[in-house]
mmCIF file of C-alpha atoms in Angstrom:
data_model
loop_
_atom_site.group_PDB
_atom_site.id
_atom_site.type_symbol
_atom_site.label_atom_id
_atom_site.label_comp_id
_atom_site.label_asym_id
_atom_site.label_seq_id
_atom_site.Cartn_x
_atom_site.Cartn_y
_atom_site.Cartn_z
ATOM 1 C CA MET A 18 0.014 0.219 -0.284
ATOM 2 C CA ILE A 19 1.796 3.494 -0.949
ATOM 3 C CA PHE A 20 0.010 4.691 2.317
ATOM 4 C CA GLN A 21 2.361 1.663 4.333
ATOM 5 C CA ARG A 22 4.996 2.305 1.490
ATOM 6 C CA ALA A 23 4.970 6.520 2.734
ATOM 7 C CA LEU A 24 4.544 6.561 5.784
ATOM 8 C CA GLN A 25 7.629 3.622 7.123
ATOM 9 C CA ARG A 26 9.670 5.994 5.040
ATOM 10 C CA GLU A 27 8.638 9.002 6.943
ATOM 11 C CA LEU A 28 9.309 6.927 9.722
ATOM 12 C CA ALA A 29 12.795 5.356 9.503
ATOM 13 C CA SER A 30 13.644 9.510 7.922
ATOM 14 C CA THR A 31 12.401 10.694 11.928
ATOM 15 C CA ALA A 32 14.563 7.879 13.425
ATOM 16 C CA GLY A 33 16.833 8.074 11.788
ATOM 17 C CA ALA A 34 18.117 11.614 12.763
ATOM 18 C CA THR A 35 15.808 10.989 16.080
ATOM 19 C CA PHE A 36 19.555 8.906 16.719
ATOM 20 C CA THR A 37 22.095 10.400 15.774
ATOM 21 C CA VAL A 38 20.905 13.488 17.716
ATOM 22 C CA LEU A 39 20.338 11.369 20.460
ATOM 23 C CA PHE A 40 22.916 9.610 19.769
ATOM 24 C CA THR A 41 25.746 12.042 19.771
ATOM 25 C CA ILE A 42 25.108 13.343 23.112
ATOM 26 C CA ILE A 43 25.614 9.964 24.491
ATOM 27 C CA VAL A 44 28.891 9.524 22.863
ATOM 28 C CA THR A 45 29.831 13.496 24.259
ATOM 29 C CA TRP A 46 28.554 12.855 27.414
ATOM 30 C CA THR A 47 30.304 10.046 27.756
ATOM 31 C CA LEU A 48 34.161 10.922 25.874
ATOM 32 C CA ILE A 49 33.980 14.275 28.762
ATOM 33 C CA THR A 50 33.090 11.580 31.963
ATOM 34 C CA ILE A 51 36.266 9.205 30.491
ATOM 35 C CA LEU A 52 38.415 11.872 29.394
ATOM 36 C CA GLY A 53 37.512 12.919 33.176
ATOM 37 C CA LYS A 54 38.087 10.328 34.938
ATOM 38 C CA ALA A 55 41.625 8.986 32.586
ATOM 39 C CA ALA A 56 43.001 12.723 33.536
ATOM 40 C CA GLY A 57 42.109 11.639 37.201
ATOM 41 C CA GLY A 58 44.071 8.325 37.044
ATOM 42 C CA ARG A 59 41.148 6.475 37.331
ATOM 43 C CA VAL A 60 41.562 4.912 33.690
ATOM 44 C CA ALA A 61 44.127 4.373 31.072
ATOM 45 C CA SER A 62 44.670 7.158 28.656
ATOM 46 C CA SER A 63 44.680 3.217 26.460
ATOM 47 C CA ASP A 64 41.373 2.446 27.916
ATOM 48 C CA VAL A 65 39.698 5.865 27.132
ATOM 49 C CA LEU A 66 38.357 3.848 23.496
ATOM 50 C CA ALA A 67 37.114 1.313 24.471
ATOM 51 C CA LEU A 68 35.967 1.816 27.588
ATOM 52 C CA ILE A 69 34.081 4.792 25.429
ATOM 53 C CA ALA A 70 32.061 2.301 22.968
ATOM 54 C CA PHE A 71 31.288 0.025 26.057
ATOM 55 C CA ALA A 72 29.727 3.171 27.461
ATOM 56 C CA THR A 73 27.893 4.091 24.492
ATOM 57 C CA LEU A 74 26.801 0.419 24.530
ATOM 58 C CA ASN A 75 25.082 0.025 27.880
ATOM 59 C CA TYR A 76 22.709 3.018 26.390
ATOM 60 C CA LEU A 77 21.432 2.384 23.157
ATOM 61 C CA PRO A 78 18.688 0.593 24.712
ATOM 62 C CA THR A 79 17.559 3.285 25.909
ATOM 63 C CA ILE A 80 18.527 5.484 23.075
ATOM 64 C CA LEU A 81 16.945 2.801 20.916
ATOM 65 C CA ILE A 82 13.243 3.807 22.968
ATOM 66 C CA LEU A 83 13.321 7.522 21.820
ATOM 67 C CA THR A 84 13.519 7.174 18.777
ATOM 68 C CA GLY A 85 11.066 4.431 18.370
ATOM 69 C CA PHE A 86 8.758 6.369 20.325
ATOM 70 C CA ILE A 87 10.482 9.977 19.266
ATOM 71 C CA ALA A 88 9.614 9.151 15.255
ATOM 72 C CA VAL A 89 5.957 6.993 16.359
ATOM 73 C CA LEU A 90 4.868 10.125 17.954
ATOM 74 C CA MET A 91 5.686 12.732 15.508
ATOM 75 C CA ALA A 92 4.821 11.182 11.837
ATOM 76 C CA VAL A 93 1.512 10.676 13.740
ATOM 77 C CA THR A 94 1.340 14.607 14.804
ATOM 78 C CA ARG A 95 2.570 16.309 11.211
ATOM 79 C CA SER A 96 -0.149 13.553 9.177
ATOM 80 C CA TYR A 97 -2.354 15.872 11.923
ATOM 81 C CA ARG A 98 -0.861 19.388 12.197
ATOM 82 C CA ASP A 99 -0.756 19.515 8.408
ATOM 83 C CA SER A 100 -4.669 18.829 8.062
ATOM 84 C CA GLU A 101 -4.003 14.220 6.330
ATOM 85 C CA MET A 102 -5.513 13.022 9.666
ATOM 86 C CA VAL A 103 -8.605 14.699 8.661
ATOM 87 C CA VAL A 104 -9.076 13.494 5.267
ATOM 88 C CA TRP A 105 -7.733 9.798 6.320
ATOM 89 C CA LEU A 106 -10.377 9.687 9.371
ATOM 90 C CA ALA A 107 -13.214 12.069 6.289
ATOM 91 C CA SER A 108 -12.778 8.919 4.440
ATOM 92 C CA GLY A 109 -13.483 6.602 6.279
ATOM 93 C CA LEU A 110 -10.325 5.143 7.219
ATOM 94 C CA SER A 111 -10.050 4.461 11.317
ATOM 95 C CA LEU A 112 -7.040 5.619 13.541
ATOM 96 C CA ALA A 113 -6.116 1.690 13.578
ATOM 97 C CA ARG A 114 -5.632 0.699 10.544
ATOM 98 C CA TRP A 115 -1.505 3.316 11.990
ATOM 99 C CA ILE A 116 -0.776 0.507 14.051
ATOM 100 C CA ARG A 117 0.648 -2.229 11.089
ATOM 101 C CA PRO A 118 2.677 0.362 9.487
ATOM 102 C CA VAL A 119 4.173 1.769 12.664
ATOM 103 C CA LEU A 120 4.907 -2.493 13.313
ATOM 104 C CA GLY A 121 5.949 -3.525 10.341
ATOM 105 C CA PHE A 122 8.562 -0.153 11.109
ATOM 106 C CA GLY A 123 9.579 -0.369 15.072
ATOM 107 C CA LEU A 124 9.033 -4.701 15.039
ATOM 108 C CA PRO A 125 13.292 -4.865 14.403
ATOM 109 C CA LEU A 126 14.026 -1.703 16.872
ATOM 110 C CA VAL A 127 12.900 -3.809 19.870
ATOM 111 C CA LEU A 128 13.975 -7.115 18.833
ATOM 112 C CA LEU A 129 17.248 -5.200 18.663
ATOM 113 C CA THR A 130 16.777 -3.823 22.244
ATOM 114 C CA ALA A 131 16.346 -7.473 23.085
ATOM 115 C CA VAL A 132 18.909 -8.277 22.212
ATOM 116 C CA LEU A 133 21.233 -5.368 23.096
ATOM 117 C CA SER A 134 20.162 -5.242 26.170
ATOM 118 C CA LEU A 135 20.348 -8.956 27.480
ATOM 119 C CA VAL A 136 22.788 -10.031 25.092
ATOM 120 C CA ALA A 137 25.430 -7.306 24.850
ATOM 121 C CA THR A 138 24.556 -4.808 27.065
ATOM 122 C CA PRO A 139 25.770 -7.682 30.185
ATOM 123 C CA TRP A 140 28.828 -7.808 27.498
ATOM 124 C CA ALA A 141 29.694 -4.801 27.616
ATOM 125 C CA LYS A 142 29.507 -3.930 31.214
ATOM 126 C CA GLN A 143 31.414 -6.625 31.857
ATOM 127 C CA LYS A 144 34.563 -5.819 30.202
ATOM 128 C CA SER A 145 34.190 -2.322 31.226
ATOM 129 C CA ALA A 146 34.823 -3.512 34.471
ATOM 130 C CA GLU A 147 37.759 -5.928 33.814
ATOM 131 C CA TYR A 148 39.530 -2.833 32.111
ATOM 132 C CA ILE A 149 39.362 -1.269 34.890
ATOM 133 C CA GLU A 150 40.087 -3.942 37.898
ATOM 134 C CA ARG A 151 42.843 -5.120 35.716
ATOM 135 C CA PHE A 152 43.721 -1.031 35.522
ATOM 136 C CA GLU A 153 43.998 -1.216 39.152
ATOM 137 C CA LYS A 154 45.716 -4.138 39.945
ATOM 138 C CA ARG A 155 48.542 -2.855 38.237
ATOM 139 C CA GLU A 156 51.583 -1.149 40.492
ATOM 140 C CA ASP A 157 51.468 2.010 41.651
ATOM 141 C CA LEU A 158 54.196 3.349 40.449
ATOM 142 C CA GLN A 159 52.728 2.022 36.680
ATOM 143 C CA LYS A 160 49.829 4.266 38.235
ATOM 144 C CA VAL A 161 51.411 7.477 38.060
ATOM 145 C CA ALA A 162 51.201 10.099 35.426
ATOM 146 C CA PRO A 163 55.057 12.146 34.796
ATOM 147 C CA GLY A 164 54.223 15.185 36.573
ATOM 148 C CA GLN A 165 51.024 14.642 39.334
ATOM 149 C CA PHE A 166 51.005 13.261 42.527
ATOM 150 C CA ARG A 167 48.525 10.185 42.909
ATOM 151 C CA GLU A 168 47.780 8.713 46.122
ATOM 152 C CA SER A 169 48.702 4.372 46.535
ATOM 153 C CA ALA A 170 45.743 1.641 46.324
ATOM 154 C CA ALA A 171 46.391 1.282 50.075
ATOM 155 C CA SER A 172 45.930 4.963 49.955
ATOM 156 C CA ASN A 173 48.830 5.228 53.514
ATOM 157 C CA ARG A 174 51.665 6.769 50.201
ATOM 158 C CA VAL A 175 51.580 9.982 47.908
ATOM 159 C CA PHE A 176 53.754 9.725 44.530
ATOM 160 C CA PHE A 177 55.317 11.728 42.509
ATOM 161 C CA VAL A 178 57.632 10.485 39.927
ATOM 162 C CA GLU A 179 59.464 13.873 37.231
ATOM 163 C CA GLY A 180 60.009 11.017 33.989
ATOM 164 C CA ILE A 181 58.996 7.926 33.123
ATOM 165 C CA SER A 182 62.166 6.212 31.294
ATOM 166 C CA GLY A 183 60.614 3.661 29.080
ATOM 167 C CA GLU A 184 58.425 1.149 28.543
ATOM 168 C CA SER A 185 58.679 0.084 32.373
ATOM 169 C CA ALA A 186 58.579 1.109 35.725
ATOM 170 C CA ASN A 187 61.547 3.258 35.674
ATOM 171 C CA VAL A 188 60.791 6.648 37.361
ATOM 172 C CA GLN A 189 63.205 9.826 37.758
ATOM 173 C CA ASN A 190 63.281 11.769 40.547
ATOM 174 C CA VAL A 191 60.678 10.145 42.421
ATOM 175 C CA PHE A 192 58.858 11.850 46.194
ATOM 176 C CA VAL A 193 57.398 9.272 48.199
ATOM 177 C CA ASN A 194 55.177 10.736 51.399
ATOM 178 C CA THR A 195 54.551 7.938 53.701
ATOM 179 C CA VAL A 196 51.757 7.461 56.604
ATOM 180 C CA ASP A 197 52.233 4.142 59.225
ATOM 181 C CA GLN A 198 52.414 3.455 62.996
ATOM 182 C CA ASN A 199 55.601 5.145 62.717
ATOM 183 C CA GLY A 200 54.490 9.199 61.359
ATOM 184 C CA THR A 201 54.863 10.768 58.692
ATOM 185 C CA ALA A 202 58.298 10.106 56.303
ATOM 186 C CA VAL A 203 59.409 11.296 52.763
ATOM 187 C CA VAL A 204 61.600 9.989 49.919
ATOM 188 C CA VAL A 205 63.024 11.638 47.530
ATOM 189 C CA ALA A 206 65.224 9.714 45.128
ATOM 190 C CA ARG A 207 67.395 10.293 41.714
ATOM 191 C CA GLU A 208 65.196 7.019 39.938
ATOM 192 C CA GLY A 209 63.593 4.484 41.108
ATOM 193 C CA ALA A 210 62.198 0.905 39.601
ATOM 194 C CA ILE A 211 59.505 -2.011 40.140
ATOM 195 C CA ASP A 212 61.754 -5.667 41.122
ATOM 196 C CA THR A 213 59.826 -8.678 41.865
ATOM 197 C CA SER A 214 61.142 -10.716 44.704
ATOM 198 C CA ALA A 215 62.090 -15.056 43.739
ATOM 199 C CA ASP A 216 58.461 -15.518 45.962
ATOM 200 C CA GLY A 217 56.351 -12.929 44.030
ATOM 201 C CA GLU A 218 56.537 -10.738 45.961
ATOM 202 C CA ARG A 219 56.881 -6.564 44.439
ATOM 203 C CA PHE A 220 59.554 -4.072 45.428
ATOM 204 C CA LEU A 221 59.623 -0.207 44.994
ATOM 205 C CA VAL A 222 63.922 0.781 44.510
ATOM 206 C CA LEU A 223 64.920 3.048 44.754
ATOM 207 C CA LYS A 224 68.599 4.759 44.082
ATOM 208 C CA ASN A 225 70.775 8.399 45.283
ATOM 209 C CA GLY A 226 68.369 9.222 47.374
ATOM 210 C CA ARG A 227 67.437 10.332 51.291
ATOM 211 C CA ARG A 228 65.092 9.736 53.395
ATOM 212 C CA TYR A 229 63.192 11.852 56.441
ATOM 213 C CA GLN A 230 61.843 10.951 59.286
ATOM 214 C CA GLY A 231 59.205 12.687 61.515
ATOM 215 C CA VAL A 232 58.472 15.754 62.379
ATOM 216 C CA PRO A 233 61.035 18.322 61.435
ATOM 217 C CA GLY A 234 62.324 20.080 64.249
ATOM 218 C CA ARG A 235 61.750 17.846 67.024
ATOM 219 C CA SER A 236 64.739 15.515 68.615
ATOM 220 C CA ASP A 237 63.168 12.439 67.172
ATOM 221 C CA PHE A 238 63.836 13.986 63.140
ATOM 222 C CA GLN A 239 65.962 11.973 61.303
ATOM 223 C CA THR A 240 67.691 12.001 58.354
ATOM 224 C CA MET A 241 69.635 9.630 55.782
ATOM 225 C CA GLU A 242 71.131 9.648 52.334
ATOM 226 C CA PHE A 243 71.285 6.205 50.414
ATOM 227 C CA GLU A 244 72.567 4.875 47.521
ATOM 228 C CA ARG A 245 69.621 2.032 47.645
ATOM 229 C CA TYR A 246 66.298 2.043 49.064
ATOM 230 C CA THR A 247 64.122 -0.701 49.514
ATOM 231 C CA MET A 248 59.972 -0.502 50.260
ATOM 232 C CA ARG A 249 57.650 -2.732 49.307
ATOM 233 C CA VAL A 250 54.438 -1.957 47.149
ATOM 234 C CA ALA A 251 51.435 -2.483 48.801
ATOM 235 C CA ALA A 252 48.715 -2.746 46.052
ATOM 236 C CA LYS A 253 45.170 -3.497 47.163
ATOM 237 C CA ALA A 254 43.626 -7.411 46.823
ATOM 238 C CA ARG A 255 40.903 -7.833 45.011
ATOM 239 C CA ARG A 256 39.242 -10.627 43.453
ATOM 240 C CA ALA A 257 39.206 -11.191 40.676
ATOM 241 C CA GLY A 258 35.636 -10.509 38.350
ATOM 242 C CA ALA A 259 35.092 -8.330 41.542
ATOM 243 C CA GLY A 260 35.133 -5.624 39.803
ATOM 244 C CA ALA A 261 31.855 -6.900 37.954
ATOM 245 C CA GLY A 262 28.855 -6.436 39.585
ATOM 246 C CA VAL A 263 25.009 -8.375 38.622
ATOM 247 C CA ASP A 264 24.380 -5.920 35.864
ATOM 248 C CA ALA A 265 27.480 -7.703 34.059
ATOM 249 C CA MET A 266 26.285 -11.597 34.727
ATOM 250 C CA PRO A 267 25.041 -12.993 31.419
ATOM 251 C CA THR A 268 20.927 -13.616 30.604
ATOM 252 C CA ALA A 269 21.768 -17.397 31.179
ATOM 253 C CA GLU A 270 23.041 -16.920 35.019
ATOM 254 C CA LEU A 271 21.264 -14.568 36.388
ATOM 255 C CA LEU A 272 18.194 -17.195 34.904
ATOM 256 C CA ILE A 273 20.095 -19.983 36.853
ATOM 257 C CA LYS A 274 20.611 -18.127 40.354
ATOM 258 C CA PRO A 275 17.439 -17.398 41.815
ATOM 259 C CA THR A 276 18.719 -14.663 44.058
ATOM 260 C CA PRO A 277 16.462 -10.625 44.682
ATOM 261 C CA PHE A 278 19.323 -8.926 42.631
ATOM 262 C CA THR A 279 19.495 -11.541 39.916
ATOM 263 C CA ARG A 280 15.503 -11.294 39.448
ATOM 264 C CA ALA A 281 15.571 -7.446 39.857
ATOM 265 C CA GLU A 282 17.965 -7.323 36.943
ATOM 266 C CA LEU A 283 16.831 -9.127 34.707
ATOM 267 C CA LEU A 284 13.142 -7.763 35.525
ATOM 268 C CA TRP A 285 14.488 -4.653 33.654
ATOM 269 C CA ARG A 286 16.226 -6.052 30.908
ATOM 270 C CA ILE A 287 13.618 -7.880 29.843
ATOM 271 C CA ALA A 288 11.314 -4.373 30.678
ATOM 272 C CA SER A 289 13.404 -2.697 27.632
ATOM 273 C CA PRO A 290 11.626 -3.713 24.509
ATOM 274 C CA LEU A 291 8.679 -3.992 26.609
ATOM 275 C CA THR A 292 8.909 -0.836 26.974
ATOM 276 C CA CYS A 293 10.296 -0.334 23.303
ATOM 277 C CA LEU A 294 6.917 -1.642 21.973
ATOM 278 C CA VAL A 295 4.205 0.007 25.197
ATOM 279 C CA LEU A 296 5.225 3.323 23.678
ATOM 280 C CA MET A 297 4.854 3.532 20.234
ATOM 281 C CA LEU A 298 1.802 1.948 20.050
ATOM 282 C CA LEU A 299 1.021 4.923 22.444
ATOM 283 C CA ALA A 300 2.816 7.249 19.852
ATOM 284 C CA ILE A 301 -0.404 6.780 17.384
ATOM 285 C CA PRO A 302 -3.117 7.941 19.361
ATOM 286 C CA LEU A 303 -0.961 10.489 21.505
ATOM 287 C CA GLY A 304 0.119 12.182 18.408
ATOM 288 C CA PHE A 305 -2.735 13.672 17.963
ATOM 289 C CA VAL A 306 -2.961 17.493 18.487
ATOM 290 C CA ASN A 307 -4.762 21.403 16.958
ATOM 291 C CA PRO A 308 -4.076 22.250 13.615
ATOM 292 C CA ARG A 309 -4.048 24.992 14.148
ATOM 293 C CA ALA A 310 -1.993 25.000 17.597
ATOM 294 C CA GLY A 311 1.900 23.662 18.029
ATOM 295 C CA SER A 312 3.109 20.496 17.677
ATOM 296 C CA SER A 313 6.302 21.087 20.848
ATOM 297 C CA ALA A 314 3.207 20.452 24.008
ATOM 298 C CA ASN A 315 3.155 16.970 22.695
ATOM 299 C CA LEU A 316 6.630 16.529 22.912
ATOM 300 C CA ILE A 317 7.336 17.402 26.113
ATOM 301 C CA ILE A 318 4.601 14.799 27.530
ATOM 302 C CA ALA A 319 6.211 11.975 25.315
ATOM 303 C CA LEU A 320 9.051 13.036 27.522
ATOM 304 C CA LEU A 321 7.389 12.664 30.794
ATOM 305 C CA ILE A 322 5.643 9.340 29.848
ATOM 306 C CA PHE A 323 9.425 7.881 28.912
ATOM 307 C CA PHE A 324 10.400 9.262 32.675
ATOM 308 C CA THR A 325 7.883 8.335 34.673
ATOM 309 C CA TYR A 326 7.404 4.616 32.879
ATOM 310 C CA ASN A 327 10.917 3.868 33.390
ATOM 311 C CA ASN A 328 11.564 6.167 37.070
ATOM 312 C CA LEU A 329 8.484 3.359 37.940
ATOM 313 C CA ILE A 330 9.951 0.338 36.149
ATOM 314 C CA LYS A 331 13.147 1.212 38.583
ATOM 315 C CA LEU A 332 10.622 1.282 41.114
ATOM 316 C CA ALA A 333 9.583 -1.677 40.096
ATOM 317 C CA GLU A 334 13.440 -2.980 40.586
ATOM 318 C CA ALA A 335 13.602 -1.654 43.435
ATOM 319 C CA SER A 336 10.890 -3.511 44.892
ATOM 320 C CA VAL A 337 12.367 -7.470 43.638
ATOM 321 C CA LYS A 338 15.981 -6.568 45.208
ATOM 322 C CA GLN A 339 14.774 -5.391 48.860
ATOM 323 C CA GLU A 340 12.634 -9.238 48.103
ATOM 324 C CA ARG A 341 9.437 -6.865 49.098
ATOM 325 C CA ILE A 342 7.995 -7.939 45.566
ATOM 326 C CA SER A 343 8.699 -11.523 43.965
ATOM 327 C CA PHE A 344 9.893 -10.963 40.586
ATOM 328 C CA GLY A 345 7.006 -13.483 38.961
ATOM 329 C CA ALA A 346 4.005 -10.168 40.315
ATOM 330 C CA ALA A 347 6.711 -7.624 39.338
ATOM 331 C CA TRP A 348 7.572 -7.732 36.578
ATOM 332 C CA TRP A 349 4.218 -7.518 33.987
ATOM 333 C CA PRO A 350 1.994 -4.999 36.201
ATOM 334 C CA LEU A 351 3.361 -1.829 35.020
ATOM 335 C CA HIS A 352 3.373 -2.943 31.377
ATOM 336 C CA ALA A 353 0.077 -4.481 31.391
ATOM 337 C CA LEU A 354 -1.123 -1.737 32.692
ATOM 338 C CA ALA A 355 0.553 0.682 29.930
ATOM 339 C CA GLY A 356 -0.690 -1.270 27.502
ATOM 340 C CA LEU A 357 -4.632 -1.015 29.218
ATOM 341 C CA VAL A 358 -3.461 2.613 28.669
ATOM 342 C CA VAL A 359 -2.839 2.421 24.533
ATOM 343 C CA LEU A 360 -6.272 0.965 24.451
ATOM 344 C CA GLY A 361 -8.286 3.080 26.434
ATOM 345 C CA LEU A 362 -6.761 6.356 24.113
ATOM 346 C CA PHE A 363 -7.385 4.124 20.952
ATOM 347 C CA ALA A 364 -10.909 3.715 22.150
ATOM 348 C CA TRP A 365 -11.392 7.605 22.409
ATOM 349 C CA ARG A 366 -9.631 8.430 19.447
ATOM 350 C CA LEU A 367 -11.772 6.475 17.580
ATOM 351 C CA ASN A 368 -15.072 7.975 18.761
ATOM 352 C CA PRO A 369 -15.281 10.156 16.275
ATOM 353 C CA ASN A 370 -18.879 11.900 18.700
ATOM 354 C CA HIS A 371 -15.849 12.981 20.418
ATOM 355 C CA ARG A 372 -15.133 16.717 20.853
ATOM 356 C CA TYR A 373 -11.213 16.233 20.154
ATOM 357 C CA HIS A 374 -11.603 14.103 17.509
ATOM 358 C CA PRO A 375 -10.760 15.085 14.098
ATOM 359 C CA LEU A 376 -13.613 14.964 11.535
ATOM 360 C CA VAL A 377 -15.116 17.621 14.857
ATOM 361 C CA TRP A 378 -12.645 19.644 14.553
ATOM 362 C CA LEU A 379 -13.448 19.725 10.947
ATOM 363 C CA ALA A 380 -17.075 20.122 11.284
ATOM 364 C CA SER A 381 -16.146 23.346 13.683
ATOM 365 C CA PHE A 382 -13.412 24.476 10.885
ATOM 366 C CA LYS A 383 -16.005 24.606 8.045
ATOM 367 C CA ARG A 384 -18.912 26.150 9.778
ATOM 368 C CA ALA A 385 -16.586 28.920 10.860
ATOM 369 C CA ARG A 386 -15.255 30.195 6.958
ATOM 370 C CA CYS A 387 -19.174 29.569 6.947
ATOM 371 C CA ASN A 388 -19.584 32.089 9.432
ATOM 372 C CA GLY A 389 -17.658 33.874 8.335
ATOM 373 C CA GLY A 390 -14.345 33.861 10.953
ATOM 374 C CA PRO A 391 -11.109 33.541 10.906
ATOM 375 C CA THR A 392 -9.854 30.399 8.665
#
């Protein structure tokens, strides 16, 4: 049908523009966030691009949901604004005839959202956690950036190096401030390196420097010069895989581990494709607009609906996590209620006697012209 093909082309064009804008905003925001972490020494600079890709992949389900919702809403709103919907309804065609082409456009988005939510997003979160964990496991000096103060993993030392030589952990002009049960000690050296003993212990070896112990001016203040000084590197002990939480677990693993946290995460993942489908259907009756009025109000209402829907899903997820409600009783009522709202709005718009029906607007418009009113 010509109408269906034209509508799907319009939906695809609007969806492409919407996706581009939303994707650009998310990538820009993610870029700023991760670059800030890299500058602060919380992630490795070499991992920035990978972390941006993983973070963007996490937001793709939400971007696709908004893309489908806004694309359908804008297409329907434009039809009302240009009076095409009035002609459509005056020809005896129903608003329900829009469902088939909208589903033809939207079902691929729903399936893609399901794949991303159930498979790709957990994988991206797991890989992101692995990258961060790998960086946290590096020795303290390997994480130090030249010209910047860095705190050790054990939070009892502050390092400063002027330069790094080569790809190893060899550093130049080292400053180390240590706080322990013996007080404060400051060590400065011309160079340092990480050394590994036979039993696997790692030590920081400093050469040609000085060590200051205590508070200057007090009787117990000590100072000494050394050619070689060794201190143990206190790296933070982390269990392998500890950085990845429930949100990074594969969906199959969530199914075989019935805990409140895994069930809450499963509820969130299932909600994404269902939300995508319900909101696209909701956009059809929600797109009504007075041809004489603007269409910006519809977009504002749509965004409020999306955030309200999303927050209610989060509330259900939190209730399952806190064991206030079971998973079986929490995952479907909200979507069923949203489906009833969609049916109610369709019934409302399909009632030709309602004062907001487009045919009523058409009749009022004709009466205004016959009475010499404004056109």
